[in-house]
N, C-alpha and C. Protein backbone atom coordinates (compact mmCIF):
# COMPACT_ATOMS: atom_id res chain seq x y z
N MET A 1 2.14 -22.95 1.88
CA MET A 1 1.76 -23.84 0.98
C MET A 1 1.19 -23.29 -0.34
N THR A 2 1.83 -23.80 -1.57
CA THR A 2 1.62 -23.37 -2.95
C THR A 2 0.64 -24.37 -3.70
N ALA A 3 -0.37 -23.46 -4.39
CA ALA A 3 -1.26 -24.06 -5.19
C ALA A 3 -0.62 -24.12 -6.62
N LYS A 4 -0.97 -24.98 -7.48
CA LYS A 4 -0.49 -25.02 -8.81
C LYS A 4 -2.02 -24.80 -9.57
N VAL A 5 -1.75 -23.80 -10.40
CA VAL A 5 -2.97 -23.29 -11.28
C VAL A 5 -2.42 -23.01 -12.58
N THR A 6 -3.68 -23.28 -13.53
CA THR A 6 -3.23 -22.68 -15.09
C THR A 6 -4.07 -21.55 -15.48
N LEU A 7 -3.46 -20.57 -15.91
CA LEU A 7 -3.97 -19.28 -15.97
C LEU A 7 -3.93 -18.99 -17.43
N SER A 8 -4.67 -18.10 -18.20
CA SER A 8 -4.64 -17.59 -19.18
C SER A 8 -4.36 -16.15 -19.29
N PHE A 9 -3.10 -15.57 -19.92
CA PHE A 9 -3.24 -14.02 -20.04
C PHE A 9 -2.73 -13.86 -21.50
N SER A 10 -3.06 -12.33 -21.78
CA SER A 10 -2.64 -12.02 -23.03
C SER A 10 -1.18 -12.00 -23.38
N ASP A 11 -0.85 -11.96 -24.46
CA ASP A 11 0.70 -11.87 -24.75
C ASP A 11 1.39 -10.66 -24.38
N GLU A 12 0.40 -9.82 -24.33
CA GLU A 12 1.03 -8.33 -23.74
C GLU A 12 1.19 -8.32 -22.05
N THR A 13 0.30 -8.66 -21.48
CA THR A 13 0.49 -8.95 -20.19
C THR A 13 1.54 -9.83 -19.60
N ILE A 14 1.53 -10.90 -20.52
CA ILE A 14 2.77 -11.89 -19.83
C ILE A 14 4.18 -11.22 -20.23
N ALA A 15 4.11 -10.62 -21.45
CA ALA A 15 5.41 -9.89 -21.76
C ALA A 15 5.77 -9.00 -20.59
N ASP A 16 4.79 -8.13 -20.38
CA ASP A 16 5.27 -7.05 -19.23
C ASP A 16 5.41 -7.67 -17.97
N ALA A 17 4.55 -8.72 -17.76
CA ALA A 17 4.88 -9.54 -16.22
C ALA A 17 6.24 -10.09 -16.24
N ARG A 18 6.72 -10.55 -17.30
CA ARG A 18 8.12 -11.22 -17.39
C ARG A 18 9.33 -10.14 -17.20
N ARG A 19 9.02 -8.96 -18.08
CA ARG A 19 9.96 -7.89 -17.83
C ARG A 19 9.96 -7.54 -16.35
N PHE A 20 8.85 -7.01 -15.87
CA PHE A 20 8.75 -6.49 -14.42
C PHE A 20 9.62 -7.43 -13.43
N ALA A 21 9.01 -8.82 -13.64
CA ALA A 21 9.90 -9.81 -12.53
C ALA A 21 11.40 -9.87 -12.91
N GLU A 22 11.80 -9.92 -14.18
CA GLU A 22 13.06 -9.90 -14.22
C GLU A 22 13.94 -8.61 -13.77
N ARG A 23 13.32 -7.51 -13.95
CA ARG A 23 13.79 -6.07 -13.39
C ARG A 23 13.80 -6.25 -11.95
N GLU A 24 12.81 -7.19 -11.07
CA GLU A 24 12.92 -7.09 -9.83
C GLU A 24 13.50 -8.24 -9.22
N GLY A 25 14.17 -9.05 -10.12
CA GLY A 25 14.72 -10.42 -9.62
C GLY A 25 14.08 -11.61 -9.16
N LEU A 26 12.79 -11.43 -9.81
CA LEU A 26 12.00 -12.48 -9.31
C LEU A 26 11.45 -13.37 -10.38
N SER A 27 11.14 -14.70 -10.07
CA SER A 27 10.32 -15.46 -10.87
C SER A 27 9.25 -14.81 -11.36
N LEU A 28 8.62 -15.44 -12.61
CA LEU A 28 7.29 -14.84 -13.09
C LEU A 28 6.36 -15.46 -11.95
N SER A 29 6.34 -16.51 -11.36
CA SER A 29 5.36 -17.02 -10.56
C SER A 29 5.46 -16.05 -9.09
N ALA A 30 6.61 -15.73 -8.63
CA ALA A 30 6.77 -15.10 -7.58
C ALA A 30 6.35 -13.50 -7.89
N TRP A 31 6.38 -13.12 -8.99
CA TRP A 31 6.14 -11.61 -9.25
C TRP A 31 4.60 -11.58 -9.56
N MET A 32 3.94 -12.68 -10.23
CA MET A 32 2.25 -12.67 -10.36
C MET A 32 1.64 -12.84 -8.71
N ASP A 33 2.40 -13.67 -7.75
CA ASP A 33 1.87 -13.90 -6.94
C ASP A 33 1.84 -12.51 -5.91
N GLN A 34 2.63 -11.77 -5.89
CA GLN A 34 3.28 -10.31 -5.37
C GLN A 34 1.86 -9.48 -6.03
N ALA A 35 1.85 -9.45 -7.23
CA ALA A 35 0.86 -8.51 -7.94
C ALA A 35 -0.49 -8.99 -7.57
N ALA A 36 -0.90 -10.21 -7.40
CA ALA A 36 -2.25 -10.44 -7.04
C ALA A 36 -2.44 -10.24 -5.48
N ARG A 37 -1.35 -10.30 -4.68
CA ARG A 37 -1.49 -10.19 -3.33
C ARG A 37 -2.00 -8.55 -3.23
N GLU A 38 -0.96 -7.80 -3.89
CA GLU A 38 -1.13 -6.10 -3.94
C GLU A 38 -2.60 -5.95 -4.41
N LYS A 39 -3.13 -6.59 -5.40
CA LYS A 39 -4.37 -6.19 -6.09
C LYS A 39 -5.37 -6.42 -5.02
N ALA A 40 -5.51 -7.70 -4.38
CA ALA A 40 -6.22 -7.96 -3.35
C ALA A 40 -6.22 -6.97 -2.26
N LEU A 41 -5.19 -6.52 -1.71
CA LEU A 41 -5.05 -5.46 -0.34
C LEU A 41 -5.50 -4.16 -0.85
N ARG A 42 -5.30 -3.76 -2.12
CA ARG A 42 -6.08 -2.40 -2.84
C ARG A 42 -7.35 -2.46 -2.70
N GLU A 43 -8.01 -3.61 -3.16
CA GLU A 43 -9.55 -3.90 -3.04
C GLU A 43 -10.03 -3.63 -1.78
N VAL A 44 -9.35 -4.54 -0.68
CA VAL A 44 -9.72 -4.46 0.73
C VAL A 44 -9.65 -3.09 1.39
N PHE A 45 -8.60 -2.14 0.99
CA PHE A 45 -8.30 -0.92 1.61
C PHE A 45 -9.41 0.18 0.82
N ALA A 46 -9.78 -0.17 -0.19
CA ALA A 46 -10.61 0.79 -1.18
C ALA A 46 -11.95 0.38 -0.60
N ALA A 47 -12.36 -0.81 -0.20
CA ALA A 47 -13.64 -0.83 0.36
C ALA A 47 -13.65 -0.43 1.76
N HIS A 48 -12.83 -0.50 2.52
CA HIS A 48 -12.66 0.05 3.84
C HIS A 48 -12.91 1.67 3.95
N ALA A 49 -12.28 2.11 2.76
CA ALA A 49 -12.36 3.61 2.69
C ALA A 49 -13.61 3.97 2.32
N ALA A 50 -14.27 3.41 1.20
CA ALA A 50 -15.50 3.54 1.05
C ALA A 50 -16.39 3.34 2.17
N ALA A 51 -16.42 2.24 3.04
CA ALA A 51 -17.24 2.16 4.08
C ALA A 51 -17.07 3.36 5.19
N VAL A 52 -15.94 3.90 5.22
CA VAL A 52 -15.46 4.78 6.09
C VAL A 52 -16.22 6.12 5.59
N GLY A 53 -16.12 6.39 4.30
CA GLY A 53 -16.82 7.60 3.67
C GLY A 53 -18.46 7.56 3.85
N ARG A 54 -18.96 6.30 3.61
CA ARG A 54 -20.37 6.17 3.68
C ARG A 54 -20.96 6.62 5.31
N ALA A 55 -19.90 6.03 6.22
CA ALA A 55 -20.15 6.40 7.64
C ALA A 55 -20.25 7.94 8.11
N GLY A 56 -19.47 8.86 7.05
CA GLY A 56 -19.27 10.03 7.29
C GLY A 56 -18.04 10.47 8.22
N LEU A 57 -17.44 9.27 8.28
CA LEU A 57 -16.17 9.86 8.95
C LEU A 57 -15.02 10.39 8.18
N ASP A 58 -14.31 11.43 8.83
CA ASP A 58 -13.36 12.22 8.17
C ASP A 58 -12.03 11.91 8.75
N LEU A 59 -11.61 10.67 8.61
CA LEU A 59 -10.27 10.32 9.52
C LEU A 59 -9.15 10.95 9.26
N GLU A 60 -8.88 11.51 7.82
CA GLU A 60 -7.67 12.33 7.48
C GLU A 60 -7.59 13.57 8.31
N SER A 61 -9.03 14.27 8.32
CA SER A 61 -8.85 15.67 8.94
C SER A 61 -8.48 15.49 10.19
N ALA A 62 -9.09 14.56 10.99
CA ALA A 62 -8.68 14.43 12.48
C ALA A 62 -7.55 13.86 12.50
N SER A 63 -6.77 13.19 11.59
CA SER A 63 -5.24 12.78 11.82
C SER A 63 -4.39 14.13 11.63
N LEU A 64 -4.81 14.75 10.75
CA LEU A 64 -4.15 16.27 10.40
C LEU A 64 -4.15 17.02 11.83
N ALA A 65 -5.37 16.92 12.12
CA ALA A 65 -5.69 17.81 13.59
C ALA A 65 -4.92 17.35 14.67
N ASP A 66 -4.72 15.88 14.57
CA ASP A 66 -3.99 15.31 15.96
C ASP A 66 -2.45 15.84 15.75
N ALA A 67 -1.92 15.80 14.47
CA ALA A 67 -0.59 16.06 14.19
C ALA A 67 -0.01 17.42 14.48
N GLN A 68 -1.28 18.29 14.17
CA GLN A 68 -0.92 19.74 14.55
C GLN A 68 -0.89 20.02 16.18
N GLU A 69 -2.02 19.40 16.68
CA GLU A 69 -2.03 19.56 18.18
C GLU A 69 -0.59 19.06 18.89
N VAL A 70 -0.12 17.77 18.30
CA VAL A 70 1.20 17.27 18.90
C VAL A 70 2.26 18.29 18.83
N GLY A 71 2.07 19.13 17.55
CA GLY A 71 3.24 19.94 17.26
C GLY A 71 3.13 21.35 18.13
N LEU A 72 1.85 21.68 18.58
CA LEU A 72 1.51 22.66 19.50
C LEU A 72 2.18 22.57 20.69
N VAL A 73 1.75 21.12 21.09
CA VAL A 73 2.20 20.92 22.30
C VAL A 73 3.79 20.64 22.62
N ASP A 74 4.18 20.07 21.70
CA ASP A 74 5.75 20.03 21.53
C ASP A 74 6.35 21.55 21.64
N ASP A 75 5.83 22.52 20.91
CA ASP A 75 6.32 23.83 21.06
C ASP A 75 6.30 24.44 22.45
N LEU A 76 5.03 24.16 23.09
CA LEU A 76 4.84 24.76 24.45
C LEU A 76 5.74 24.25 25.39
N LEU A 77 6.04 22.65 25.51
CA LEU A 77 6.81 22.24 26.23
C LEU A 77 8.23 22.03 26.11
N PHE A 78 8.76 21.89 24.94
CA PHE A 78 9.94 22.14 24.58
C PHE A 78 10.53 23.22 23.84
N GLY A 79 9.75 24.39 23.47
CA GLY A 79 10.24 25.60 23.06
C GLY A 79 10.89 25.40 21.86
N GLY A 80 10.41 24.45 21.07
CA GLY A 80 11.21 24.43 19.64
C GLY A 80 12.48 23.48 19.66
N ARG A 81 13.09 23.25 20.89
CA ARG A 81 14.05 22.29 21.03
C ARG A 81 13.92 20.84 20.79
N PRO A 82 14.33 19.83 20.31
CA PRO A 82 14.15 18.63 19.96
C PRO A 82 14.06 17.78 21.22
N ARG A 83 13.05 16.98 21.20
CA ARG A 83 12.83 16.26 22.39
C ARG A 83 14.20 15.42 22.75
N ALA A 84 14.26 14.97 23.80
CA ALA A 84 15.35 13.87 24.36
C ALA A 84 14.95 12.50 23.73
N ALA A 85 15.84 11.79 23.34
CA ALA A 85 15.47 10.45 22.70
C ALA A 85 15.37 9.40 23.73
């Protein structure tokens, strides 16, 4: 479903949005919808990252350690040979 709304933007913002929409082959409405959705997702992800940080979790280090461990196990099991698909 699509809602019709009236919004006001500065001349510079509209000019930029029209240029970006044209470059991407989208209508201005479709480009603005996409831009708003991406901004909302960034806000959600930033809030999640802040919550993880406040909880004292270091997920990046844990992920890097997991990747390193997988590499070590692969080396031991496959001796540097690629895995069979």
